[in-house]
Structure formats: C-alpha cells, structure tokens
Short mmCIF file of C-alpha atoms in Angstrom, two decimals:
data_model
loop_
_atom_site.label_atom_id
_atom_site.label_comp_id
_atom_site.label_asym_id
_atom_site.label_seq_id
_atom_site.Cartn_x
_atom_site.Cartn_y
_atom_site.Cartn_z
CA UNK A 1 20.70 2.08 -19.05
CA UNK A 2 18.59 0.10 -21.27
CA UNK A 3 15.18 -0.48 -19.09
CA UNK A 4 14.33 -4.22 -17.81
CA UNK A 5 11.52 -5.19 -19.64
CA UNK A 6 11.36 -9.47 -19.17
CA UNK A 7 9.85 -9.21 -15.54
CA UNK A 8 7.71 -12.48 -14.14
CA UNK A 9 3.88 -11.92 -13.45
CA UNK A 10 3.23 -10.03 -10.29
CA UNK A 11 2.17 -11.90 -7.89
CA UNK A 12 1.48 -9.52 -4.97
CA UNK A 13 0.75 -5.91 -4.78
CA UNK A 14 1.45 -4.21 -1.81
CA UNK A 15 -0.39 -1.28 -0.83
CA UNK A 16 0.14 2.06 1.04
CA UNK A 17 -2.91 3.90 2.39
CA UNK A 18 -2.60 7.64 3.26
CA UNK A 19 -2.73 9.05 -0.08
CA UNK A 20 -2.79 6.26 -2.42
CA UNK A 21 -6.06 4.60 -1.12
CA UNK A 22 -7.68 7.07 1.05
CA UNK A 23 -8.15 10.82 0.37
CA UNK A 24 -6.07 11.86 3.14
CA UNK A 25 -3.14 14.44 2.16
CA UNK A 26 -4.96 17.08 2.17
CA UNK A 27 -6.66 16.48 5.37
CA UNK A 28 -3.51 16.26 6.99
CA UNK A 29 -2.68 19.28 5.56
CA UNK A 30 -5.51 21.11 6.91
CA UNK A 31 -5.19 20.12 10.42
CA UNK A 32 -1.33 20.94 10.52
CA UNK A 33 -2.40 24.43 9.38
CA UNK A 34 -4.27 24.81 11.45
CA UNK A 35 -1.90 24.35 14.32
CA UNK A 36 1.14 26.59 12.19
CA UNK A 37 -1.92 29.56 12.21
CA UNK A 38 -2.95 29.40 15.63
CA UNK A 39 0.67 29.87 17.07
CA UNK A 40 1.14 32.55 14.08
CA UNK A 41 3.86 30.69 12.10
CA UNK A 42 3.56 30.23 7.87
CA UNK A 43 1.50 27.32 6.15
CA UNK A 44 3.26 23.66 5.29
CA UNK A 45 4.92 24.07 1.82
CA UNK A 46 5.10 21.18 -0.15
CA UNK A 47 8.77 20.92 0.07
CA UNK A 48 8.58 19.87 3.46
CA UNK A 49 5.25 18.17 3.41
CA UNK A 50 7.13 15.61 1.17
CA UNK A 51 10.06 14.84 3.44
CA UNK A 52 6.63 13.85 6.20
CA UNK A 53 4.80 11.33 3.81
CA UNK A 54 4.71 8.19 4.25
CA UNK A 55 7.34 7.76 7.15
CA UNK A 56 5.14 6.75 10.57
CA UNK A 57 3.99 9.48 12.91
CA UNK A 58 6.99 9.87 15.25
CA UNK A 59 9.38 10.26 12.74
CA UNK A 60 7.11 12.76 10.43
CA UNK A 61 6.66 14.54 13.91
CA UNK A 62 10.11 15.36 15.03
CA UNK A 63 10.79 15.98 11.39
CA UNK A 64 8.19 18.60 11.37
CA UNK A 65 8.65 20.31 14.80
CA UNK A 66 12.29 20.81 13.43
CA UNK A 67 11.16 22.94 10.85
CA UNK A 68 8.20 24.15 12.19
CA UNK A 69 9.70 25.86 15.47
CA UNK A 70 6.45 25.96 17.80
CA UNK A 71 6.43 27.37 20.83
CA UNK A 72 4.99 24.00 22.05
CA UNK A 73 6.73 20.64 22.79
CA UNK A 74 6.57 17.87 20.75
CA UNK A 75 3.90 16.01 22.58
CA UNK A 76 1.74 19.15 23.18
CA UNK A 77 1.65 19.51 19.09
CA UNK A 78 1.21 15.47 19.09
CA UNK A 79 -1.56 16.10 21.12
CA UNK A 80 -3.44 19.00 19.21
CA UNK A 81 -2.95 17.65 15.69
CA UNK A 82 -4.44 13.86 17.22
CA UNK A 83 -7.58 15.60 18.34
CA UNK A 84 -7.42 17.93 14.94
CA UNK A 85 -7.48 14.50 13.19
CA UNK A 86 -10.08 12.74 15.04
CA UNK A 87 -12.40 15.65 13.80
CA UNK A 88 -11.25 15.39 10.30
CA UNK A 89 -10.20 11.52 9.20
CA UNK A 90 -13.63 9.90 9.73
CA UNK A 91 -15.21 11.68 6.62
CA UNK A 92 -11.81 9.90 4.73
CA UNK A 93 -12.65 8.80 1.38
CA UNK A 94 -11.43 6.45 -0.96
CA UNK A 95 -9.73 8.02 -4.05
CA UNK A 96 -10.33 7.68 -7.68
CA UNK A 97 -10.03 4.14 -9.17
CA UNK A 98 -9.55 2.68 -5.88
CA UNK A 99 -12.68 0.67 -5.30
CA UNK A 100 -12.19 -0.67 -8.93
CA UNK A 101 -8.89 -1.57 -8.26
CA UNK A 102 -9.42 -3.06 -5.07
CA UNK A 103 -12.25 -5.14 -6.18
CA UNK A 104 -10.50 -6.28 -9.52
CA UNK A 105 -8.13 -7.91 -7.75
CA UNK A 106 -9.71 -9.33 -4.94
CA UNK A 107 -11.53 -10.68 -7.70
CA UNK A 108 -8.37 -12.59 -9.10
CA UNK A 109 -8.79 -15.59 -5.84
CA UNK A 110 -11.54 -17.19 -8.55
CA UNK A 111 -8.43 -18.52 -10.15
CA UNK A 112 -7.46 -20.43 -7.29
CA UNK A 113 -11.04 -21.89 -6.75
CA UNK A 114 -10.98 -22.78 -10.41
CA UNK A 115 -7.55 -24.41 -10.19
CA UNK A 116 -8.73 -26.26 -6.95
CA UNK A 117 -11.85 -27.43 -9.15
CA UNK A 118 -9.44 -28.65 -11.85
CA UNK A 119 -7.31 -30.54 -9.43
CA UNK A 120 -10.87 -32.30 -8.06
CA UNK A 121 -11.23 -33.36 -11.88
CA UNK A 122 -7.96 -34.61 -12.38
CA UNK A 123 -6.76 -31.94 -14.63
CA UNK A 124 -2.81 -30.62 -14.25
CA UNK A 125 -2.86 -27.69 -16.13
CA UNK A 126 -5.62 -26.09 -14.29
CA UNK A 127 -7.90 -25.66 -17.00
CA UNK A 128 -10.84 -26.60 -16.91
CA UNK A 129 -12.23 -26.18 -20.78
CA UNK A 130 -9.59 -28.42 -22.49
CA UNK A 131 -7.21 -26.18 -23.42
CA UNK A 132 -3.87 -26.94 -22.65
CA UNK A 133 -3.33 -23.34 -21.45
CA UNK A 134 -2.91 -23.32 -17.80
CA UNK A 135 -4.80 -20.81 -15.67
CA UNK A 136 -3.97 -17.40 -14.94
CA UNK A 137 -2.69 -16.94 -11.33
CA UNK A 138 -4.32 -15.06 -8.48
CA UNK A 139 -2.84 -12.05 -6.79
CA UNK A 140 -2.62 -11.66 -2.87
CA UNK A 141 -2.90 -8.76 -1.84
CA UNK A 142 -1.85 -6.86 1.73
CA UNK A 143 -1.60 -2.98 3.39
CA UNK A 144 1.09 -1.79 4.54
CA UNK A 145 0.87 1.82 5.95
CA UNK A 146 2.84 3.99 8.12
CA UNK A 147 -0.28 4.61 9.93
CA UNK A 148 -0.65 3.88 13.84
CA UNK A 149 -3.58 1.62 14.83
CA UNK A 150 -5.18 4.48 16.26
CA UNK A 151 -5.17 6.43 13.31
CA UNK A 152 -5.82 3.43 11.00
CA UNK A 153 -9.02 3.18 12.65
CA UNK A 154 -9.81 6.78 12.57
CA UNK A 155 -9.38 6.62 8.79
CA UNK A 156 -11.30 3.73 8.08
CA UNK A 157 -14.02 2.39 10.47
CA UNK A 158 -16.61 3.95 7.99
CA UNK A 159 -14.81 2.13 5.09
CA UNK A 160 -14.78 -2.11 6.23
CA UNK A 161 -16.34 -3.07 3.15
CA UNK A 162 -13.29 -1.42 1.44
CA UNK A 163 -10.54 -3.05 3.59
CA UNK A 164 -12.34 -6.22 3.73
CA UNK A 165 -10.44 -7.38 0.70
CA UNK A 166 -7.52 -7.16 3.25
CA UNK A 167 -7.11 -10.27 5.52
CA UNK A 168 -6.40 -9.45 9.08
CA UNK A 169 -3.20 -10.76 8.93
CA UNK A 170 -2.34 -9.20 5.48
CA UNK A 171 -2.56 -5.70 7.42
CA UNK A 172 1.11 -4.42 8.20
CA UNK A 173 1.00 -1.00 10.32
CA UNK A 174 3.22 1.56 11.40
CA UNK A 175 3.21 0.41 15.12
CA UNK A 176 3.80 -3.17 14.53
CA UNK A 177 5.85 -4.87 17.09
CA UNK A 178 7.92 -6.87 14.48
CA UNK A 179 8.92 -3.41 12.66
CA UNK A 180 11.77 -2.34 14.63
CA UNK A 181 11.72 1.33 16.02
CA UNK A 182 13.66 3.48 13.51
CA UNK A 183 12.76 1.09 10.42
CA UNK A 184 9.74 2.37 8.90
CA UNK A 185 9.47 3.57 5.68
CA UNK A 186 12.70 4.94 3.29
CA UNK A 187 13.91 1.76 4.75
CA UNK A 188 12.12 -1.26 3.28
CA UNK A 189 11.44 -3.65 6.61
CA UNK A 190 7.65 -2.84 6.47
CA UNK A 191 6.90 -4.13 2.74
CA UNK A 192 9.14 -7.27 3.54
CA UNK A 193 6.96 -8.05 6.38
CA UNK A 194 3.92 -7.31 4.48
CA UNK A 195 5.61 -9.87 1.63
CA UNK A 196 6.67 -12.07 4.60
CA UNK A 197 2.51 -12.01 5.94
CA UNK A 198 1.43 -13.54 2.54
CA UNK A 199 3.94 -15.87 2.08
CA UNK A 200 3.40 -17.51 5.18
CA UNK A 201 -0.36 -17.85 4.57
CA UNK A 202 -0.38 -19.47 0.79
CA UNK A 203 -2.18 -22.23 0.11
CA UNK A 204 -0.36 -25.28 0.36
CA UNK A 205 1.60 -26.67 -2.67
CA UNK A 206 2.05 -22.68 -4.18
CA UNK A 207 5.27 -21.42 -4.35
CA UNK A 208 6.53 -18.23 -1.86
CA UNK A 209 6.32 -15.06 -3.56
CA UNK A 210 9.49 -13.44 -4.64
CA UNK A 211 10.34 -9.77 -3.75
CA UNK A 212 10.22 -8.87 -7.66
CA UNK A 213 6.91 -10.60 -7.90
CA UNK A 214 5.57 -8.07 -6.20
CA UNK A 215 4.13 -4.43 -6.94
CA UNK A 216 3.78 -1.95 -4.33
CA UNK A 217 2.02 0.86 -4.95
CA UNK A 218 2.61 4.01 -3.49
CA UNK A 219 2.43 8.10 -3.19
CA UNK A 220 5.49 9.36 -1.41
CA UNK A 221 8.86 10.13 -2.21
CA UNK A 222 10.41 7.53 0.79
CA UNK A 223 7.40 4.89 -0.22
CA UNK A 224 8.94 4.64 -2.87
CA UNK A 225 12.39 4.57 -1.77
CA UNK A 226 11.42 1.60 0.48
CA UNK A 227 9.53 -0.36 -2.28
CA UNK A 228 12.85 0.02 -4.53
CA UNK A 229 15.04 -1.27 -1.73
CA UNK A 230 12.55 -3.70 -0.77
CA UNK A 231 13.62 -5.40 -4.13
CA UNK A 232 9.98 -4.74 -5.55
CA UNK A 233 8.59 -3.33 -8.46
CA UNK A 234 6.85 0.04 -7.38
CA UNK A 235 3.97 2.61 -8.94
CA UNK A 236 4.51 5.71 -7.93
CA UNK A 237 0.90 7.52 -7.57
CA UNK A 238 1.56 11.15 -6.11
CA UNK A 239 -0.17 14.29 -5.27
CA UNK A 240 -0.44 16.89 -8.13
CA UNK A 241 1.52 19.00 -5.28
CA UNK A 242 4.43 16.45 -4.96
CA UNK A 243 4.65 15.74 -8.20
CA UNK A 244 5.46 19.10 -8.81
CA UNK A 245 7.79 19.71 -5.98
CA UNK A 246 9.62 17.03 -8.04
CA UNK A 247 9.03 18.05 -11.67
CA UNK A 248 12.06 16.80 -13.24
CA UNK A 249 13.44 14.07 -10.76
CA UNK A 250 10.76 11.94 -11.46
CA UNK A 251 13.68 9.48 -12.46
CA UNK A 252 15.38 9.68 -9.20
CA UNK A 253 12.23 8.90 -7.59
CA UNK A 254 11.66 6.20 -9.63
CA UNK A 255 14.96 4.89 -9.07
CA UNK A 256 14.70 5.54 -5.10
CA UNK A 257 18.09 7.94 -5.51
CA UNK A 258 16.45 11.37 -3.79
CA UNK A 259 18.16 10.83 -0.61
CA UNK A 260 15.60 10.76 1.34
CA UNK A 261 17.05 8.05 3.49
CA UNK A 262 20.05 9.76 4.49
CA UNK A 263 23.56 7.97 3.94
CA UNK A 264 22.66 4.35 2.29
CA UNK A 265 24.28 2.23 0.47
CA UNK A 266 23.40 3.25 -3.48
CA UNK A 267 23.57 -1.07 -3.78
CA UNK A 268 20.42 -1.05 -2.24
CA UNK A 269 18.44 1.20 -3.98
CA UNK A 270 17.78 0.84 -8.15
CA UNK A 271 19.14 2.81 -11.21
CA UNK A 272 17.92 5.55 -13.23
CA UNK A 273 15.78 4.47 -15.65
CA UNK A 274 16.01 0.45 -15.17
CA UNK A 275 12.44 -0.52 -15.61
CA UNK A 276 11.32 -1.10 -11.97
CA UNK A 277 9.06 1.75 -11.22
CA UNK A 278 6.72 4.11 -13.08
CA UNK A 279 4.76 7.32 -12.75
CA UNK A 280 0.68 6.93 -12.65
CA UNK A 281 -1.04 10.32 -12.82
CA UNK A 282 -4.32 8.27 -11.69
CA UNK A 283 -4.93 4.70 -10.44
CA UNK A 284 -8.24 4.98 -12.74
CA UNK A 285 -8.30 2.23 -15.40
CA UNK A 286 -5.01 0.55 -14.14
CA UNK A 287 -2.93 -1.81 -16.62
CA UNK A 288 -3.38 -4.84 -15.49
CA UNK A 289 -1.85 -6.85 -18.31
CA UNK A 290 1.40 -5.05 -18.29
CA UNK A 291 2.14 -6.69 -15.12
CA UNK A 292 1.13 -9.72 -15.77
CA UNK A 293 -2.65 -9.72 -14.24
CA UNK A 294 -5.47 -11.16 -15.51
CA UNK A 295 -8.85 -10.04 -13.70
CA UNK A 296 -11.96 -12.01 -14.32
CA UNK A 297 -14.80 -10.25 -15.56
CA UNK A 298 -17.05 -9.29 -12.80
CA UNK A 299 -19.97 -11.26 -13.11
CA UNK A 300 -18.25 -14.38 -11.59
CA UNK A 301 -18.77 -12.69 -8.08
CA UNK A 302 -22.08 -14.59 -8.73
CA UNK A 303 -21.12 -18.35 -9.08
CA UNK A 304 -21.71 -19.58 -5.70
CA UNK A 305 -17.71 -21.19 -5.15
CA UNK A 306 -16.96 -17.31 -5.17
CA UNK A 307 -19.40 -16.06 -2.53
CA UNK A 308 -18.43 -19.16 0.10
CA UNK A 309 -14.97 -18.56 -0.97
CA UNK A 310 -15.27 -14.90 0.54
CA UNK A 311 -17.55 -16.31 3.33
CA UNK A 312 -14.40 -17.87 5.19
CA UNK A 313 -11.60 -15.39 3.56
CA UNK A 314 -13.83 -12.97 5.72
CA UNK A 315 -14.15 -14.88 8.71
CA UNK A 316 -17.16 -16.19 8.91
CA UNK A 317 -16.15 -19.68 9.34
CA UNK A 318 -12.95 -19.29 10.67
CA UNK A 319 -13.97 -20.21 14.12
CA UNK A 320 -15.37 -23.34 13.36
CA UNK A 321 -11.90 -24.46 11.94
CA UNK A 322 -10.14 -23.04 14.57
CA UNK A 323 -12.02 -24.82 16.73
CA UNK A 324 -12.51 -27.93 15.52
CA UNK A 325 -8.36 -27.90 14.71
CA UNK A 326 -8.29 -26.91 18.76
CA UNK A 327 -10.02 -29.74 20.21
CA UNK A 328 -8.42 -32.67 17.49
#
C-alpha cells in the first residue's frame, strides 16, 4: 500500500525508558546471566530476550522462567535478579542523543509563553513580530515505561535533572493502579493513559490531543505493537541485537503484525508499509521537521519568561497555588 504521508503536526511524544532513554538492555542482560550461569543453564539469546522487552516485570518473568527452566521458583529468581539489579541500575546512563532530544523539546513550552504574550497584546495569530504566520505549537511530552516504581527509581535517582522535563503526573509506570493487570504493553492501555495524563492537564482553551498527534518512541518489538494499536505514530529505536534478530521483518514491526500479542484482532494493529512507523538506527540528530516540530534555538532558555516558566512546571510554586486555591 501506498504509505500515508499528509499526517497533522505531532503534538505529543510519548516515551519508553528501558532501552530507548536509559542504557539499560544490556544491564539487564548481565544480571540475568548471571543467574542462567550460577544454576549452570546457557546465556539469554536474543530471540528470547525480545519476546521480555518492554512488557512489565511479571509478565517478562513468567515468560522467562518458561524458557529458562531453573531449578528455583519464580519468586526465588524474582528475588535474585532484584538484588542483581539494585547493584547494577544505579550507574544507568542516558543513551546517545537523548539529553538533546529531551531538552529540544522541553524547549518547545516557549511557544506557549510566547502565544500567552501575544494574547496579553491583543494579537490572534500568536505572533508576535507582525507576521501573519501563527506560531509554531509546543509539544507535551510524558514516560510511559513498563518499569515498576521500584525499579524506576533504581534507574534514575542519579538522573532528576534528566526526568525533570517529565511532570509528575506525565509519568505512566508499569505498576499503575489505573493499568489493569494483564494490560501492559503489546496491548496499548499504557500509552492511552499516558495520552489521557496530558490531555487532562492542557492549558485551558487548547484543544485535546488526538491519538495520531502523537509519537511514541520506542525499542521493543511489543512497544511497538502497543504504540501501533494505540492509534499513534511510533519510532522504532532498537538494539543492534534486536534489530538483527529481526533483519528482514522490520516491516512487520513497523506495522505491529509480529504476533507478539498473541490472537488480536489484525483491525487493531496497522498495515505493512502505511506510513505510521519508522526505523531509527540512533536518536542522535532527530528530524524534527518531518513531524511537524519546530524547536527554538537554545539560547531562549535565557529570557527570563522561560526560566519562571520552568520554576512552577517544576514545582517550585506549586504549593503556593495549591494552597491559596485550598483555602478560597
């Protein structure tokens, strides 16, 4: 089929963490092996580490101990790889083009303070220079990982100025109460909710994002799968190691068609080849404009509407509006 090309701006990106932000495959890896050596039983191929990714810990667990065959129960292996982890996650690091990306488009809420300037002045458009062009629009941004809050914090309590660009309540994880049990990622509940945090926290007067407003970026196989039946626009961002396990079904991937869900409806899921997803070797030097982004150069981080403007996005002054909304 002839690929979709006229797509609207994106709006949102929606981002995984193990793997696509963080340094953390290969981590996991390690600690796993070590486990499979110390009860004498082969290393994790690929081929299986894929089927793991991205679904939340449980799940990955009882997929693993399936194949695995320890001569340990589920929670005894639960328990060694958590303490395995807890030596390895806190030297996590962020991967390659991730800070840039990150910071380009947290940088992309000066549009709305320069639109809320314009409005002040009495201008429609939102420009502020005379032209008649309007604005470019920012882009909200929220997490939405299969990790546990346990593990989240494992990962990235040496990282906060990182995740700061992610508002508290733009933080979906894999043990949130509103995520049913048995709907975490291939299925698509937990970028919905992530969709569903940023819609209901938009300024007022801006329209709620639409599902194929948004981009979700990802690294596994059922990441993907759940960004494609999510209704969103998806970059896939693998592994060299996946990526080969896959070598030519990268358009199955793309389409969310590699099963990995089991027995769904094909309705749900996209076609080969339609335009909705692509393959990004690196994250380094992202193309912003061919979804619609426009990132303002970095020296605006300066003007002194910015650094307030990140002031109470961070908190700082939340309490004082909470507060004063409390006692009215």
């Amino acid at each position: 089929m002839a690929p979709k090309t006229d797509f609207p701006p994106i709006r949102a990106c929606l981002f995984d963490m193990d793997g696509l932000l963080l340094d953390t495959e290969d981590i996991y890896t390690l600690c796993v092996n070590l486990i499979l050596e110390k009860y004498q039983r082969p290393k994790l191929p690929w081929a299986i580490k894929a089927k793991l990714q991205g679904r939340p810990g449980p799940a990955a667990n009882a997929l693993f101990a399936e194949w695995a065959q320890l001569p340990i129960s589920l929670e005894e292996y639960a328990k060694e790889l958590y303490a395995l982890q807890g030596q390895h996650f806190p030297g996590t690091q962020p991967l390659p083009g991730i800070v840039r990306l990150l910071g380009d488009l947290g940088r992309t809420r000066y549009w709305d303070i320069k639109k809320k300037s314009a409005a002040t002045n009495g201008t429609t458009n939102g420009a502020t220079n005379g032209a008649s062009k309007p604005l470019p629009s920012r882009v909200h941004i929220a997490l939405a990982t299969s990790s546990h809050e346990t593990n989240f914090r494992l990962k990235t309590n040496h990282l906060t100025d990182l995740f700061s660009v992610f508002e508290g309540h733009r933080r979906v994880l894999g043990d949130d109460k509103r995520i049913a049990p048995g709907r975490g990622k291939p299925l698509p509940d937990i970028f919905l909710l992530a969709l569903r945090t940023i819609n209901e926290s938009l300024p007022a007067g801006e329209e709620p994002i639409k599902p194929e407003e948004c981009l979700v970026f990802e690294d596994s196989v059922p990441g993907v799968e759940a960004g494609r039946r999510a209704g969103m626009r998806v970059v896939w961002c693998p592994h060299p190691m996946l990526k080969k396990v896959y070598t030519g079904r990268e358009a199955e991937v793309l389409a969310g068609r590699t099963g990995e869900a089991g027995d769904v409806d094909l309705h749900q899921v996209g076609e080969v080849d339609d335009g909705w997803a692509e393959y990004f070797p690196t994250l380094v030097d992202f193309p912003y404009e061919k979804y619609g982004i426009t990132v303002p150069p970095a020296e605006v981080e300066d003007e002194l509407s910015m650094q307030e403007e990140g002031k109470i996005e961070n908190g700082e002054e939340i309490q004082v509006v909470e507060g004063a909304s409390s006692a009215a």
